[in-house]
């Protein structure tokens, strides 16, 4: 097989290049493990070069004869022997020359003589690294392969985002991912590391995708394609093929999170070493809502009528299953928030987060109804706005200050519960509506002078407001009725 034949844009040649790119990326990972992060140069360098030369020879072995392969093996072993003994200023250049010569001798039928290492160095080290970008552009010209990449781009990208969000929210998943971090170094993606990967891929590519002769330009211009028969980029990226792959992958990822929540959050199973229930509950209280919102956006796209009507019959069941898992995810977030509040008390932000989580769960249910009833997107927007408006309107009739204060006192350590001690500063910040809760706190701790002082300050604020009819409110009037009949009422001195 000649080099020019190997370079023609046939489907088989294109498939071979994609396989070679996958091998090159694997070698980049090996280079990261063996050579990155300022490790002392030792056995890692000859190991990597040996793997690089071996991959280059094996991938391109069809380009030469068995006799040359045996000779290349002899050169390869002779080049590695000095660095196995000791890597130094003499052994390293010998190894480099011998390995370059071995690769060239095994894969280039025309390579011979003392010019062998010079030719190999020119093609592999000087010219080869600059071929990476043009070769990838050439590979992307094959529409079928490009389309396959586009179809998988959304599932793999969003799947990676979901995995990262789950790792942030779930210390068990984070612990699993730490197994692949190689002492934590692989998880630290920096600009320097990205540059190292790019340079390593550029240097590896010419060894894997060998080309000893100049590329022969095709004599037949590629104008015979019928572009009107090819699907558009948007229909490929967001088409039924992408949606069904995404839903299958996402359902698997969310099922893992759902099973972990069922075992640890609800079933109280024993957590792995180094992970506490507090850490498991607190980390995911808010992050999982972001995950559910991102999932909801994708469900809206996946649930378009043109996709569910023309795509696989599995799309609707997969959407329903995934939405159900997202609702369970929101319920788990509510449970996490509840555990968080039990430990650190209730605040306005945490109460708002609870209300928001309930709205997200209801919004997910509305998405399913929209798909099932084949409603337009405008219907979904209107229904969500109606729910939001009703919620905000209902909250205006709820005495949130009193609810928060009552909850914190009733679940405090002074009340014999597992919550924190009463935060009198926060009760004062809530204002006079916290007075009934402070009265109950004073009954629990009658010797606490700070509570008495705080009550006097809030009582003075209430009396000042009620003294002016322009500050009157029905809620304030109800509080004043309580204060007028409460046995702990004392005029502030």
PDB file of N, CA and C in Angstrom, residues 351-404:
ATOM      1  N   UNK A 351     -35.434  29.636  52.847  1.00  0.00           N
ATOM      2  CA  UNK A 351     -36.859  29.501  52.607  1.00  0.00           C
ATOM      3  C   UNK A 351     -37.189  29.797  51.141  1.00  0.00           C
ATOM      4  N   UNK A 352     -36.538  30.817  50.582  1.00  0.00           N
ATOM      5  CA  UNK A 352     -36.745  31.131  49.167  1.00  0.00           C
ATOM      6  C   UNK A 352     -36.271  29.973  48.284  1.00  0.00           C
ATOM      7  N   UNK A 353     -35.154  29.336  48.674  1.00  0.00           N
ATOM      8  CA  UNK A 353     -34.660  28.191  47.904  1.00  0.00           C
ATOM      9  C   UNK A 353     -35.663  27.041  47.933  1.00  0.00           C
ATOM     10  N   UNK A 354     -36.309  26.827  49.082  1.00  0.00           N
ATOM     11  CA  UNK A 354     -37.317  25.775  49.187  1.00  0.00           C
ATOM     12  C   UNK A 354     -38.489  26.055  48.255  1.00  0.00           C
ATOM     13  N   UNK A 355     -38.964  27.289  48.252  1.00  0.00           N
ATOM     14  CA  UNK A 355     -40.074  27.654  47.368  1.00  0.00           C
ATOM     15  C   UNK A 355     -39.665  27.483  45.907  1.00  0.00           C
ATOM     16  N   UNK A 356     -38.435  27.885  45.596  1.00  0.00           N
ATOM     17  CA  UNK A 356     -37.945  27.776  44.219  1.00  0.00           C
ATOM     18  C   UNK A 356     -37.847  26.310  43.791  1.00  0.00           C
ATOM     19  N   UNK A 357     -37.411  25.433  44.700  1.00  0.00           N
ATOM     20  CA  UNK A 357     -37.326  24.006  44.373  1.00  0.00           C
ATOM     21  C   UNK A 357     -38.697  23.428  44.056  1.00  0.00           C
ATOM     22  N   UNK A 358     -39.704  23.833  44.819  1.00  0.00           N
ATOM     23  CA  UNK A 358     -41.062  23.353  44.560  1.00  0.00           C
ATOM     24  C   UNK A 358     -41.543  23.841  43.192  1.00  0.00           C
ATOM     25  N   UNK A 359     -41.234  25.096  42.859  1.00  0.00           N
ATOM     26  CA  UNK A 359     -41.613  25.629  41.545  1.00  0.00           C
ATOM     27  C   UNK A 359     -40.910  24.877  40.419  1.00  0.00           C
ATOM     28  N   UNK A 360     -39.649  24.510  40.618  1.00  0.00           N
ATOM     29  CA  UNK A 360     -38.919  23.750  39.592  1.00  0.00           C
ATOM     30  C   UNK A 360     -39.571  22.393  39.376  1.00  0.00           C
ATOM     31  N   UNK A 361     -39.941  21.714  40.473  1.00  0.00           N
ATOM     32  CA  UNK A 361     -40.596  20.414  40.337  1.00  0.00           C
ATOM     33  C   UNK A 361     -41.926  20.549  39.592  1.00  0.00           C
ATOM     34  N   UNK A 362     -42.697  21.569  39.910  1.00  0.00           N
ATOM     35  CA  UNK A 362     -43.970  21.777  39.212  1.00  0.00           C
ATOM     36  C   UNK A 362     -43.732  22.136  37.751  1.00  0.00           C
ATOM     37  N   UNK A 363     -42.672  22.892  37.479  1.00  0.00           N
ATOM     38  CA  UNK A 363     -42.342  23.214  36.092  1.00  0.00           C
ATOM     39  C   UNK A 363     -41.985  21.981  35.291  1.00  0.00           C
ATOM     40  N   UNK A 364     -41.283  21.023  35.894  1.00  0.00           N
ATOM     41  CA  UNK A 364     -40.967  19.773  35.206  1.00  0.00           C
ATOM     42  C   UNK A 364     -42.225  18.988  34.881  1.00  0.00           C
ATOM     43  N   UNK A 365     -43.164  18.981  35.816  1.00  0.00           N
ATOM     44  CA  UNK A 365     -44.428  18.294  35.548  1.00  0.00           C
ATOM     45  C   UNK A 365     -45.175  18.975  34.403  1.00  0.00           C
ATOM     46  N   UNK A 366     -45.132  20.293  34.360  1.00  0.00           N
ATOM     47  CA  UNK A 366     -45.789  21.015  33.268  1.00  0.00           C
ATOM     48  C   UNK A 366     -45.152  20.700  31.918  1.00  0.00           C
ATOM     49  N   UNK A 367     -43.841  20.472  31.909  1.00  0.00           N
ATOM     50  CA  UNK A 367     -43.172  20.111  30.661  1.00  0.00           C
ATOM     51  C   UNK A 367     -43.716  18.782  30.138  1.00  0.00           C
ATOM     52  N   UNK A 368     -43.907  17.830  31.057  1.00  0.00           N
ATOM     53  CA  UNK A 368     -44.472  16.542  30.645  1.00  0.00           C
ATOM     54  C   UNK A 368     -45.892  16.733  30.101  1.00  0.00           C
ATOM     55  N   UNK A 369     -46.697  17.544  30.780  1.00  0.00           N
ATOM     56  CA  UNK A 369     -48.049  17.804  30.301  1.00  0.00           C
ATOM     57  C   UNK A 369     -48.030  18.469  28.939  1.00  0.00           C
ATOM     58  N   UNK A 370     -47.099  19.360  28.740  1.00  0.00           N
ATOM     59  CA  UNK A 370     -47.009  20.024  27.440  1.00  0.00           C
ATOM     60  C   UNK A 370     -46.722  19.031  26.319  1.00  0.00           C
ATOM     61  N   UNK A 371     -45.805  18.062  26.594  1.00  0.00           N
ATOM     62  CA  UNK A 371     -45.483  17.058  25.583  1.00  0.00           C
ATOM     63  C   UNK A 371     -46.659  16.107  25.377  1.00  0.00           C
ATOM     64  N   UNK A 372     -47.266  15.658  26.495  1.00  0.00           N
ATOM     65  CA  UNK A 372     -48.366  14.701  26.400  1.00  0.00           C
ATOM     66  C   UNK A 372     -49.583  15.299  25.699  1.00  0.00           C
ATOM     67  N   UNK A 373     -49.885  16.578  25.988  1.00  0.00           N
ATOM     68  CA  UNK A 373     -51.046  17.237  25.401  1.00  0.00           C
ATOM     69  C   UNK A 373     -50.727  17.943  24.095  1.00  0.00           C
ATOM     70  N   UNK A 374     -49.445  17.876  23.679  1.00  0.00           N
ATOM     71  CA  UNK A 374     -48.997  18.512  22.427  1.00  0.00           C
ATOM     72  C   UNK A 374     -49.329  20.005  22.414  1.00  0.00           C
ATOM     73  N   UNK A 375     -48.972  20.685  23.513  1.00  0.00           N
ATOM     74  CA  UNK A 375     -49.204  22.111  23.634  1.00  0.00           C
ATOM     75  C   UNK A 375     -47.997  22.890  23.096  1.00  0.00           C
ATOM     76  N   UNK A 376     -48.195  24.122  22.652  1.00  0.00           N
ATOM     77  CA  UNK A 376     -47.069  24.930  22.171  1.00  0.00           C
ATOM     78  C   UNK A 376     -46.223  25.453  23.328  1.00  0.00           C
ATOM     79  N   UNK A 377     -45.065  25.987  22.966  1.00  0.00           N
ATOM     80  CA  UNK A 377     -44.162  26.526  23.983  1.00  0.00           C
ATOM     81  C   UNK A 377     -44.791  27.709  24.715  1.00  0.00           C
ATOM     82  N   UNK A 378     -45.620  28.476  24.025  1.00  0.00           N
ATOM     83  CA  UNK A 378     -46.264  29.623  24.670  1.00  0.00           C
ATOM     84  C   UNK A 378     -47.145  29.165  25.827  1.00  0.00           C
ATOM     85  N   UNK A 379     -47.789  28.004  25.684  1.00  0.00           N
ATOM     86  CA  UNK A 379     -48.619  27.464  26.774  1.00  0.00           C
ATOM     87  C   UNK A 379     -47.767  27.173  28.002  1.00  0.00           C
ATOM     88  N   UNK A 380     -46.594  26.580  27.777  1.00  0.00           N
ATOM     89  CA  UNK A 380     -45.707  26.249  28.892  1.00  0.00           C
ATOM     90  C   UNK A 380     -45.236  27.514  29.605  1.00  0.00           C
ATOM     91  N   UNK A 381     -44.901  28.540  28.841  1.00  0.00           N
ATOM     92  CA  UNK A 381     -44.456  29.803  29.441  1.00  0.00           C
ATOM     93  C   UNK A 381     -45.587  30.427  30.255  1.00  0.00           C
ATOM     94  N   UNK A 382     -46.802  30.424  29.706  1.00  0.00           N
ATOM     95  CA  UNK A 382     -47.940  31.017  30.424  1.00  0.00           C
ATOM     96  C   UNK A 382     -48.217  30.273  31.727  1.00  0.00           C
ATOM     97  N   UNK A 383     -48.199  28.948  31.678  1.00  0.00           N
ATOM     98  CA  UNK A 383     -48.498  28.170  32.876  1.00  0.00           C
ATOM     99  C   UNK A 383     -47.448  28.392  33.964  1.00  0.00           C
ATOM    100  N   UNK A 384     -46.179  28.481  33.575  1.00  0.00           N
ATOM    101  CA  UNK A 384     -45.140  28.741  34.563  1.00  0.00           C
ATOM    102  C   UNK A 384     -45.273  30.135  35.155  1.00  0.00           C
ATOM    103  N   UNK A 385     -45.633  31.112  34.324  1.00  0.00           N
ATOM    104  CA  UNK A 385     -45.845  32.467  34.845  1.00  0.00           C
ATOM    105  C   UNK A 385     -47.051  32.506  35.780  1.00  0.00           C
ATOM    106  N   UNK A 386     -48.082  31.742  35.463  1.00  0.00           N
ATOM    107  CA  UNK A 386     -49.251  31.690  36.343  1.00  0.00           C
ATOM    108  C   UNK A 386     -48.868  31.100  37.699  1.00  0.00           C
ATOM    109  N   UNK A 387     -48.111  29.990  37.677  1.00  0.00           N
ATOM    110  CA  UNK A 387     -47.683  29.372  38.936  1.00  0.00           C
ATOM    111  C   UNK A 387     -46.815  30.318  39.748  1.00  0.00           C
ATOM    112  N   UNK A 388     -45.873  30.996  39.073  1.00  0.00           N
ATOM    113  CA  UNK A 388     -45.007  31.936  39.768  1.00  0.00           C
ATOM    114  C   UNK A 388     -45.815  33.073  40.380  1.00  0.00           C
ATOM    115  N   UNK A 389     -46.792  33.591  39.630  1.00  0.00           N
ATOM    116  CA  UNK A 389     -47.615  34.703  40.132  1.00  0.00           C
ATOM    117  C   UNK A 389     -48.446  34.270  41.324  1.00  0.00           C
ATOM    118  N   UNK A 390     -49.039  33.077  41.247  1.00  0.00           N
ATOM    119  CA  UNK A 390     -49.834  32.579  42.367  1.00  0.00           C
ATOM    120  C   UNK A 390     -48.974  32.397  43.611  1.00  0.00           C
ATOM    121  N   UNK A 391     -47.774  31.879  43.414  1.00  0.00           N
ATOM    122  CA  UNK A 391     -46.868  31.661  44.550  1.00  0.00           C
ATOM    123  C   UNK A 391     -46.482  32.983  45.205  1.00  0.00           C
ATOM    124  N   UNK A 392     -46.102  33.960  44.383  1.00  0.00           N
ATOM    125  CA  UNK A 392     -45.711  35.262  44.938  1.00  0.00           C
ATOM    126  C   UNK A 392     -46.901  35.910  45.651  1.00  0.00           C
ATOM    127  N   UNK A 393     -48.078  35.803  45.041  1.00  0.00           N
ATOM    128  CA  UNK A 393     -49.270  36.398  45.656  1.00  0.00           C
ATOM    129  C   UNK A 393     -49.578  35.722  46.985  1.00  0.00           C
ATOM    130  N   UNK A 394     -49.474  34.395  47.048  1.00  0.00           N
ATOM    131  CA  UNK A 394     -49.762  33.675  48.284  1.00  0.00           C
ATOM    132  C   UNK A 394     -48.757  34.031  49.372  1.00  0.00           C
ATOM    133  N   UNK A 395     -47.504  34.249  48.980  1.00  0.00           N
ATOM    134  CA  UNK A 395     -46.477  34.570  49.974  1.00  0.00           C
ATOM    135  C   UNK A 395     -46.726  35.906  50.647  1.00  0.00           C
ATOM    136  N   UNK A 396     -47.450  36.796  49.977  1.00  0.00           N
ATOM    137  CA  UNK A 396     -47.724  38.094  50.607  1.00  0.00           C
ATOM    138  C   UNK A 396     -48.626  37.955  51.826  1.00  0.00           C
ATOM    139  N   UNK A 397     -49.364  36.857  51.917  1.00  0.00           N
ATOM    140  CA  UNK A 397     -50.260  36.644  53.054  1.00  0.00           C
ATOM    141  C   UNK A 397     -49.628  35.784  54.150  1.00  0.00           C
ATOM    142  N   UNK A 398     -48.393  35.364  53.940  1.00  0.00           N
ATOM    143  CA  UNK A 398     -47.698  34.522  54.920  1.00  0.00           C
ATOM    144  C   UNK A 398     -46.726  35.401  55.701  1.00  0.00           C
ATOM    145  N   UNK A 399     -46.789  35.325  56.995  1.00  0.00           N
ATOM    146  CA  UNK A 399     -45.896  36.088  57.858  1.00  0.00           C
ATOM    147  C   UNK A 399     -44.541  35.365  57.904  1.00  0.00           C
ATOM    148  N   UNK A 400     -43.697  35.630  56.897  1.00  0.00           N
ATOM    149  CA  UNK A 400     -42.436  34.900  56.767  1.00  0.00           C
ATOM    150  C   UNK A 400     -41.493  35.177  57.935  1.00  0.00           C
ATOM    151  N   UNK A 401     -41.489  36.399  58.439  1.00  0.00           N
ATOM    152  CA  UNK A 401     -40.634  36.719  59.588  1.00  0.00           C
ATOM    153  C   UNK A 401     -40.993  35.839  60.783  1.00  0.00           C
ATOM    154  N   UNK A 402     -42.296  35.720  61.055  1.00  0.00           N
ATOM    155  CA  UNK A 402     -42.732  34.909  62.193  1.00  0.00           C
ATOM    156  C   UNK A 402     -42.477  33.428  61.947  1.00  0.00           C
ATOM    157  N   UNK A 403     -42.683  32.974  60.703  1.00  0.00           N
ATOM    158  CA  UNK A 403     -42.444  31.559  60.377  1.00  0.00           C
ATOM    159  C   UNK A 403     -40.987  31.192  60.621  1.00  0.00           C
ATOM    160  N   UNK A 404     -40.077  32.032  60.135  1.00  0.00           N
ATOM    161  CA  UNK A 404     -38.648  31.750  60.300  1.00  0.00           C
ATOM    162  C   UNK A 404     -38.258  31.785  61.776  1.00  0.00           C
TER     163      UNK A 404
END
